[in-house]
PDB file of C-alpha atoms in Angstrom:
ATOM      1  CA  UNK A   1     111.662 204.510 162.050  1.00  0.00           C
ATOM      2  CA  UNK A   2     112.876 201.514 164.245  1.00  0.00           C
ATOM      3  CA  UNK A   3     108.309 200.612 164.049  1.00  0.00           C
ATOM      4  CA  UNK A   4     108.877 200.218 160.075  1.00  0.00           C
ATOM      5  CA  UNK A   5     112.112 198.448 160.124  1.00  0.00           C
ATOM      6  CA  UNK A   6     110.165 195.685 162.266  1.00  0.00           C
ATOM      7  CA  UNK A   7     107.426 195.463 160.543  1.00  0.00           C
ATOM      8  CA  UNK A   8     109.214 195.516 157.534  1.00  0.00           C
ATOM      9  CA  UNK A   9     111.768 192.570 158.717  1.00  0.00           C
ATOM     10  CA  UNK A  10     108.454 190.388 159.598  1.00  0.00           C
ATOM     11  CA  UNK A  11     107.163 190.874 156.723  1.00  0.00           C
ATOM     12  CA  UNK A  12     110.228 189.515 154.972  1.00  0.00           C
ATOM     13  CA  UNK A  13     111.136 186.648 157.361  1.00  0.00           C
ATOM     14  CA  UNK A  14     107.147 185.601 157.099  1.00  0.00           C
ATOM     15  CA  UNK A  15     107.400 185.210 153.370  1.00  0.00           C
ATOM     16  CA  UNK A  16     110.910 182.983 153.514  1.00  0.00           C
ATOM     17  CA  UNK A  17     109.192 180.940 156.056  1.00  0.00           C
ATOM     18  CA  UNK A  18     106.470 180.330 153.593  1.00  0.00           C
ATOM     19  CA  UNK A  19     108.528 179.403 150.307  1.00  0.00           C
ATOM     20  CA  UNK A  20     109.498 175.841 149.982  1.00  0.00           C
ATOM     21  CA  UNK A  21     112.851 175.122 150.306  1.00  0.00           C
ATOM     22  CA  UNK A  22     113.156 172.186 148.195  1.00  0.00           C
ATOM     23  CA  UNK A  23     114.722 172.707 144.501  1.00  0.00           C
ATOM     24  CA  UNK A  24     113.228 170.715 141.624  1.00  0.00           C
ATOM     25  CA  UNK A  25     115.588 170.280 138.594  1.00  0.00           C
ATOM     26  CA  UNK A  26     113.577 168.942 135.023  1.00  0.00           C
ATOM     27  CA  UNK A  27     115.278 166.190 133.330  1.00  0.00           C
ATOM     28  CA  UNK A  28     115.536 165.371 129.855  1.00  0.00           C
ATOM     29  CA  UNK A  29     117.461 161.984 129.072  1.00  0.00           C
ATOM     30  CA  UNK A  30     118.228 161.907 125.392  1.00  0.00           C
ATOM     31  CA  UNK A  31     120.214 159.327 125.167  1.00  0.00           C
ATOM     32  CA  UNK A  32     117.694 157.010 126.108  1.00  0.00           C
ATOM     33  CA  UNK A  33     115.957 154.578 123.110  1.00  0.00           C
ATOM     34  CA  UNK A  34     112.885 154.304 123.137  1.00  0.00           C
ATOM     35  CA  UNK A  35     111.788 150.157 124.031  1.00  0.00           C
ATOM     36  CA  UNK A  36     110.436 148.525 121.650  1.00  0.00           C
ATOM     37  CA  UNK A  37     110.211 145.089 123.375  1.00  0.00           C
ATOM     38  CA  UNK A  38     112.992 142.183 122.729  1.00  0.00           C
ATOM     39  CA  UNK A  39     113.135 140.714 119.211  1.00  0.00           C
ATOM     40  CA  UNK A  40     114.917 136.957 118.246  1.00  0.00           C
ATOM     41  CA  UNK A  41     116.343 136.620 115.702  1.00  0.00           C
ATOM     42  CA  UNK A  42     114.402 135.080 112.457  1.00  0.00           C
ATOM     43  CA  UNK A  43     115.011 131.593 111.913  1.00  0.00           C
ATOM     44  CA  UNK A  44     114.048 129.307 108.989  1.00  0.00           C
ATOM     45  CA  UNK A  45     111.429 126.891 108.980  1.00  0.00           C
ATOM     46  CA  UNK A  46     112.576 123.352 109.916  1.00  0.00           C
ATOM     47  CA  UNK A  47     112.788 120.847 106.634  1.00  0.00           C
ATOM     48  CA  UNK A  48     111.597 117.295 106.815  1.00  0.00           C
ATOM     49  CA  UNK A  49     114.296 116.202 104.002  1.00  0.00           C
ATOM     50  CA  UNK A  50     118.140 116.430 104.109  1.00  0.00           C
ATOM     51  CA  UNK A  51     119.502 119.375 102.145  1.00  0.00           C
ATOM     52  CA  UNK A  52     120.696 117.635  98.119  1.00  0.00           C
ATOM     53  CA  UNK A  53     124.289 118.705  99.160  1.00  0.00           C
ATOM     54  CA  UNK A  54     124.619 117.274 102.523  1.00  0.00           C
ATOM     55  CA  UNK A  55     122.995 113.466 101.467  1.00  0.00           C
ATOM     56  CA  UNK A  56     124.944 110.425 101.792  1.00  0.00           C
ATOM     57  CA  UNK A  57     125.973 109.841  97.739  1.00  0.00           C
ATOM     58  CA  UNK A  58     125.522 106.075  98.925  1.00  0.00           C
ATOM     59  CA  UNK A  59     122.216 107.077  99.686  1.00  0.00           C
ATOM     60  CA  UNK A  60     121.281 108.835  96.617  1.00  0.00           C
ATOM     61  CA  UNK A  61     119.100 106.264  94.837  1.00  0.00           C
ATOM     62  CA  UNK A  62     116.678 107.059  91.880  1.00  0.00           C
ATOM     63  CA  UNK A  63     113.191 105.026  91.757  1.00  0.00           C
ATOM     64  CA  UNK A  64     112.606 106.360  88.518  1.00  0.00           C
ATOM     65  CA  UNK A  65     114.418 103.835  86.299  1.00  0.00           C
ATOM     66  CA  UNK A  66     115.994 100.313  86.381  1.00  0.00           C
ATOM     67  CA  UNK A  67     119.105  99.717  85.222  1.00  0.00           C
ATOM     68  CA  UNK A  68     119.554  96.583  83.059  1.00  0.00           C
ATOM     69  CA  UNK A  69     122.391  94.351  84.657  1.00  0.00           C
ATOM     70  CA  UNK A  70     124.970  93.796  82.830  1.00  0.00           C
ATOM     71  CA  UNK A  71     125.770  90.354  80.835  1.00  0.00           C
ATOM     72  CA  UNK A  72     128.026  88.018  82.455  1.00  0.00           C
ATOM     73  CA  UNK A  73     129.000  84.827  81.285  1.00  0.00           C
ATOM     74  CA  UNK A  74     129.776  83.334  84.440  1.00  0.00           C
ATOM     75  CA  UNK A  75     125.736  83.353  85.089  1.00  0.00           C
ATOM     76  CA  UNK A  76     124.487  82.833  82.024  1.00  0.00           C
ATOM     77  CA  UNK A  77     125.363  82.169  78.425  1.00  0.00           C
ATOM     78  CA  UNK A  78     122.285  84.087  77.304  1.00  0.00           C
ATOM     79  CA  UNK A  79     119.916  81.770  75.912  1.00  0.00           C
ATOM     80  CA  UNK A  80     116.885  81.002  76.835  1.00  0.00           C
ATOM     81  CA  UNK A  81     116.118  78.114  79.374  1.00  0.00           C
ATOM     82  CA  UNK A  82     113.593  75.242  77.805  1.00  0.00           C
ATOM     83  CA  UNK A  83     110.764  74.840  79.990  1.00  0.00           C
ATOM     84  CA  UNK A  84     109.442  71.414  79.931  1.00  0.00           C
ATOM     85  CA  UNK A  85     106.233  72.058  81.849  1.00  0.00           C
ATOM     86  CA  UNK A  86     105.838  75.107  79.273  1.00  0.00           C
ATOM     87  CA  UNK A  87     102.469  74.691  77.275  1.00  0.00           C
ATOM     88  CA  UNK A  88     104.057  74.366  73.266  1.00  0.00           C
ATOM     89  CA  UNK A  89     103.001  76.856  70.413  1.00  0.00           C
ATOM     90  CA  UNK A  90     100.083  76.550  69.623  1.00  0.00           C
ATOM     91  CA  UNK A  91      99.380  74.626  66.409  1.00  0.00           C
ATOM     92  CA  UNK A  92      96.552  75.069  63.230  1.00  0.00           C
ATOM     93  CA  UNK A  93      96.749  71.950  62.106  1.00  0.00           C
ATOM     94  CA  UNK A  94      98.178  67.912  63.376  1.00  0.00           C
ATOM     95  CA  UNK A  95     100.449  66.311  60.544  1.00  0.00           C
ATOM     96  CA  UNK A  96      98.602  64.420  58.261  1.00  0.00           C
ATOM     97  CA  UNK A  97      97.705  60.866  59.295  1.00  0.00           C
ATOM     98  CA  UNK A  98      99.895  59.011  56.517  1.00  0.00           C
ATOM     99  CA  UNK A  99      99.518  55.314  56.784  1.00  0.00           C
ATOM    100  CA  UNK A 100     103.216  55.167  58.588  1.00  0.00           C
ATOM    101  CA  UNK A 101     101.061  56.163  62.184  1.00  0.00           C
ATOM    102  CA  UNK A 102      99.115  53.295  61.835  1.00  0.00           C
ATOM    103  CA  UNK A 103     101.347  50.546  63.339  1.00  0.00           C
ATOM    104  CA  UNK A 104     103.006  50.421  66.505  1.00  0.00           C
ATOM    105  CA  UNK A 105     105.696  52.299  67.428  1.00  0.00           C
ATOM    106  CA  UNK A 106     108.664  50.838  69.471  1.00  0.00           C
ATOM    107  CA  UNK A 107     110.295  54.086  71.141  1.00  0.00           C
ATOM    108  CA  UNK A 108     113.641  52.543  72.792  1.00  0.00           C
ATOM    109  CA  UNK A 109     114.865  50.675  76.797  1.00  0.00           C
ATOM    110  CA  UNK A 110     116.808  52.525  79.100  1.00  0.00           C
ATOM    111  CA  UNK A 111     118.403  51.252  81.931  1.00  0.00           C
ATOM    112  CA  UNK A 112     118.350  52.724  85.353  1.00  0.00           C
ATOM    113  CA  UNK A 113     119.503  51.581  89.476  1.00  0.00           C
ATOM    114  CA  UNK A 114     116.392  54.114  90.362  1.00  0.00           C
ATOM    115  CA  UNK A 115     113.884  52.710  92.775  1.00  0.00           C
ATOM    116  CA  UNK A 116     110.995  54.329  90.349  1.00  0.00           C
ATOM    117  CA  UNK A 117     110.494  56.503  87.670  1.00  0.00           C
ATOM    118  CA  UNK A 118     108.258  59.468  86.352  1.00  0.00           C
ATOM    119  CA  UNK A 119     106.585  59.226  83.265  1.00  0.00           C
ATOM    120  CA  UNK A 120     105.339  62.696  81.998  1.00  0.00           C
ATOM    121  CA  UNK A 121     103.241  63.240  78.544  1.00  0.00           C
ATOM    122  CA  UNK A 122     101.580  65.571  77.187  1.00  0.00           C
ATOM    123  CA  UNK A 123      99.683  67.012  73.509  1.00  0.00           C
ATOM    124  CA  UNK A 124     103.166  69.024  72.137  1.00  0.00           C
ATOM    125  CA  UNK A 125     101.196  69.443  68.862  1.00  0.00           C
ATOM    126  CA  UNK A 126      98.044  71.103  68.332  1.00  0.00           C
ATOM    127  CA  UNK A 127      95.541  70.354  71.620  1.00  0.00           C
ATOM    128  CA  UNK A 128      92.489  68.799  70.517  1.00  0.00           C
ATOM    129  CA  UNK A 129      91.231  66.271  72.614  1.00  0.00           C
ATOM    130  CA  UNK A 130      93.624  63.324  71.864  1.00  0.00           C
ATOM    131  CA  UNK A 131      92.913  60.116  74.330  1.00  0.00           C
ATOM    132  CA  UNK A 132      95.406  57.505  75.669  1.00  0.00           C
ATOM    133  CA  UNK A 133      95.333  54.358  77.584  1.00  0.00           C
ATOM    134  CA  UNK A 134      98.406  53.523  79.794  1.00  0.00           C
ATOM    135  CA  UNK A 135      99.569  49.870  80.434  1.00  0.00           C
ATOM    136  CA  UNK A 136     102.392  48.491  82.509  1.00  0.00           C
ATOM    137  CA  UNK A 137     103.710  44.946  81.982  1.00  0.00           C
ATOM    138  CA  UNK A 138     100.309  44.177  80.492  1.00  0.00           C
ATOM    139  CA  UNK A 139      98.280  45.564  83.211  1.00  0.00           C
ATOM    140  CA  UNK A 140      96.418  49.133  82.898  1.00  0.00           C
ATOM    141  CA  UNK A 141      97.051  51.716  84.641  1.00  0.00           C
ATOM    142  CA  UNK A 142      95.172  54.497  83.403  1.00  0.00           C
ATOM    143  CA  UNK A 143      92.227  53.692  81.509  1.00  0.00           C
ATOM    144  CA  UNK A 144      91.393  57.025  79.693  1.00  0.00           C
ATOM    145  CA  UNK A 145      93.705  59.996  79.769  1.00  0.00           C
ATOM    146  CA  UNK A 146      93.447  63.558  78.025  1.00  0.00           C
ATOM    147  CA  UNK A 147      96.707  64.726  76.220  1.00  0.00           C
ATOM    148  CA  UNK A 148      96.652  68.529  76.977  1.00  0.00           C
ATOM    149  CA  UNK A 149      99.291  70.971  76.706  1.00  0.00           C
ATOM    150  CA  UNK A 150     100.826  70.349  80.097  1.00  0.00           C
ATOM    151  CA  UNK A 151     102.934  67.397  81.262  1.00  0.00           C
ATOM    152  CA  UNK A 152     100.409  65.284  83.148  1.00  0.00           C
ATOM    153  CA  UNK A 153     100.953  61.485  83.788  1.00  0.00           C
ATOM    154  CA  UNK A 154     102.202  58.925  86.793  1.00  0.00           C
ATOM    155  CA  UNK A 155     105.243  57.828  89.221  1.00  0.00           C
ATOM    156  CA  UNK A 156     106.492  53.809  88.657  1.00  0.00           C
ATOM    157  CA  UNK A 157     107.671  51.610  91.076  1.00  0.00           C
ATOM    158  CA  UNK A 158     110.204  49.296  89.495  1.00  0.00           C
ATOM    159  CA  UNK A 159     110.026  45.902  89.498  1.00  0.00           C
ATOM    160  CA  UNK A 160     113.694  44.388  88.925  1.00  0.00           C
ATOM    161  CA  UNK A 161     114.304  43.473  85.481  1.00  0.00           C
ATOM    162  CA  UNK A 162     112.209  44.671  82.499  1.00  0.00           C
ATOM    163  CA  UNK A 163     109.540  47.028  82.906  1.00  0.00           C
ATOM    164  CA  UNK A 164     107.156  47.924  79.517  1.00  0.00           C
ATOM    165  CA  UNK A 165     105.009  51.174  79.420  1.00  0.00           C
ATOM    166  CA  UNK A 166     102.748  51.255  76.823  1.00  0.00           C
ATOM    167  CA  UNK A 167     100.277  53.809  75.426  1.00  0.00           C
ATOM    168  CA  UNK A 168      96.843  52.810  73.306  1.00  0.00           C
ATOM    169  CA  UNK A 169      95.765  55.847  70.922  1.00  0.00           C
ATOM    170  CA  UNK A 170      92.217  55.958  71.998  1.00  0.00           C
ATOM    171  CA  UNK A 171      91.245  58.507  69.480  1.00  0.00           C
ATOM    172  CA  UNK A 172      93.137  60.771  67.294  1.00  0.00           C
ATOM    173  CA  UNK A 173      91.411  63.830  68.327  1.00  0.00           C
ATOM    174  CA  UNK A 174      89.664  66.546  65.729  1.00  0.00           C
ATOM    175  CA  UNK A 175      92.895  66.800  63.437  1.00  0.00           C
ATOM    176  CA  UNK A 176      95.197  64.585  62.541  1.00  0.00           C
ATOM    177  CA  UNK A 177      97.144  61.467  64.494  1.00  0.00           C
ATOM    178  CA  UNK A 178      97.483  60.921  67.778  1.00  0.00           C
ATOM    179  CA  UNK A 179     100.545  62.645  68.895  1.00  0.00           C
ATOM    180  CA  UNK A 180     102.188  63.325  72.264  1.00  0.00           C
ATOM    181  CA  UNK A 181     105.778  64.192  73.409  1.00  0.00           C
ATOM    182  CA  UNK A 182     107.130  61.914  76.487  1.00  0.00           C
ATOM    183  CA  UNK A 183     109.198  62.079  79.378  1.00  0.00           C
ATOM    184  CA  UNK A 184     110.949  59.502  81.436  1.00  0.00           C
ATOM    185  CA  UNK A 185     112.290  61.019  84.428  1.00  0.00           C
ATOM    186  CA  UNK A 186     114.578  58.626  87.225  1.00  0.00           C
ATOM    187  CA  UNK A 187     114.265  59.126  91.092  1.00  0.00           C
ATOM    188  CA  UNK A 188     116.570  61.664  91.307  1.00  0.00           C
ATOM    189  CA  UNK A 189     114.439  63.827  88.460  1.00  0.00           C
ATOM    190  CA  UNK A 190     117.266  63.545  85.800  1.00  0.00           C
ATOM    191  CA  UNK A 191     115.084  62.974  82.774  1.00  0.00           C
ATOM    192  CA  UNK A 192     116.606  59.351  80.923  1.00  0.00           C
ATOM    193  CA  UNK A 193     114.466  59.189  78.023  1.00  0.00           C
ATOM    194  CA  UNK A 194     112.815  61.767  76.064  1.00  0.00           C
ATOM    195  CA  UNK A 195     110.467  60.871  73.093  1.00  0.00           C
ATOM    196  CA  UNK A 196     107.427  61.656  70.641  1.00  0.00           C
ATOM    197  CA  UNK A 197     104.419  59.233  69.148  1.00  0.00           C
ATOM    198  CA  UNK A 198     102.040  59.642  66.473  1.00  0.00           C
ATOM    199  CA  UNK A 199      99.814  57.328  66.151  1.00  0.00           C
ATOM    200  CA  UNK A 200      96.326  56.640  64.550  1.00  0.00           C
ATOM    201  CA  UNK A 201      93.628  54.826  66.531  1.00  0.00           C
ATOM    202  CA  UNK A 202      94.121  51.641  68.122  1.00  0.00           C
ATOM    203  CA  UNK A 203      97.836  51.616  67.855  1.00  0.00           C
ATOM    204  CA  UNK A 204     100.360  51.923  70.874  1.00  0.00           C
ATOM    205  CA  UNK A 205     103.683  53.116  71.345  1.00  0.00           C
ATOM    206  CA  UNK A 206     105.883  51.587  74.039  1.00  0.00           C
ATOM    207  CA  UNK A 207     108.763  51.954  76.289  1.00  0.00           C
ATOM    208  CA  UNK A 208     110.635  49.464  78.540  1.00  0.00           C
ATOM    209  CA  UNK A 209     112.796  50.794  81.684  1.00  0.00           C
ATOM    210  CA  UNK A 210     115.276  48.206  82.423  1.00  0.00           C
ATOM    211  CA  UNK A 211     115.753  48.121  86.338  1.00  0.00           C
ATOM    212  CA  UNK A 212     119.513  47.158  86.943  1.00  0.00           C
TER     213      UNK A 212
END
């Protein structure tokens, strides 16, 4: 009996020895999300313009249209300017050439201090190739000029005393007289005499400037 009970109490005491002693628990965390990485949050896409309702109203211009400006009298009394250098309507037809344009024509004196003057002329009738010849005191000045529709002509030092301008019709063009519109302008460009000619060939109109 006491053989058994020994071989029986090795037997058991060989077999604890031989179990592990350590204790393994399973774990089940349910609680835990699952990771799905980190995630911003969306944004929008940067604009190049300011938002309409955040613009300066100063600011707020339209390029579409032009407003007219209003009329003020203290700029303007809203006619239209004459342009003396403008080239004149144009014309069909010169006045007739009555027998009146063929003497010459006396157009006026003006007195002046200026140290010269500007004498401007020019075709304000129909433009067709009307000729002049310019004298002062006698003398020419400008043998052969063309009367177009611009103001063309010369400056005149003044000689104390009287001064006489006078202009030969050379031609009278392909209608009508010879005609021209002049201008008598002082050193300071205030115009002093302002006059017209027609005139048939041959014949000359004339001007004096008085130098005070």
């Amino acid at each position: 009996m006491l053989l058994l009970f020994l071989i029986s109490a090795t037997t058991v005491f060989g077999q604890l020895e031989t179990n592990t002693n350590t204790i393994q628990f399973e774990v089940e965390d349910r609680d835990t999300p699952t990771p799905n990485g980190f995630e911003l949050p969306a944004r929008e896409k940067p604009s190049l313009t300011t938002p309409k309702d955040e613009r300066d109203p100063k600011t707020n211009m339209s390029l579409g249209t032009t407003q007219p400006e209003a009329f003020d009298m203290r700029k303007t009394d809203g006619l239209l300017e004459n342009n003396i250098g403008k080239t004149p309507k144009a014309f069909t037809k010169d006045k007739e050439p009555l027998p009146e344009y063929g003497k010459d024509q006396y157009l006026g004196d003006v007195k002046t201090g200026a140290v010269f003057v500007s004498v401007k002329y020019r075709d304000h009738e129909y433009v067709d190739g009307d000729l002049i010849r310019v004298y002062v005191n006698q003398d020419i000045v400008q043998s052969q000029v063309y009367l177009g529709g611009t103001f063309s002509g010369f400056t005149l030092n003044l000689e104390p005393g009287t001064n006489t301008i006078e202009f030969e019709a050379l031609n009278q063009g392909s209608s009508g007289p010879n005609t021209a519109e002049l201008h008598v302008y002082d050193d300071n460009g205030f115009i002093i005499s302002a006059k017209e000619w027609n005139l048939l060939t041959g014949n000359r109109a004339s001007i004096i400037v008085i130098k005070e």
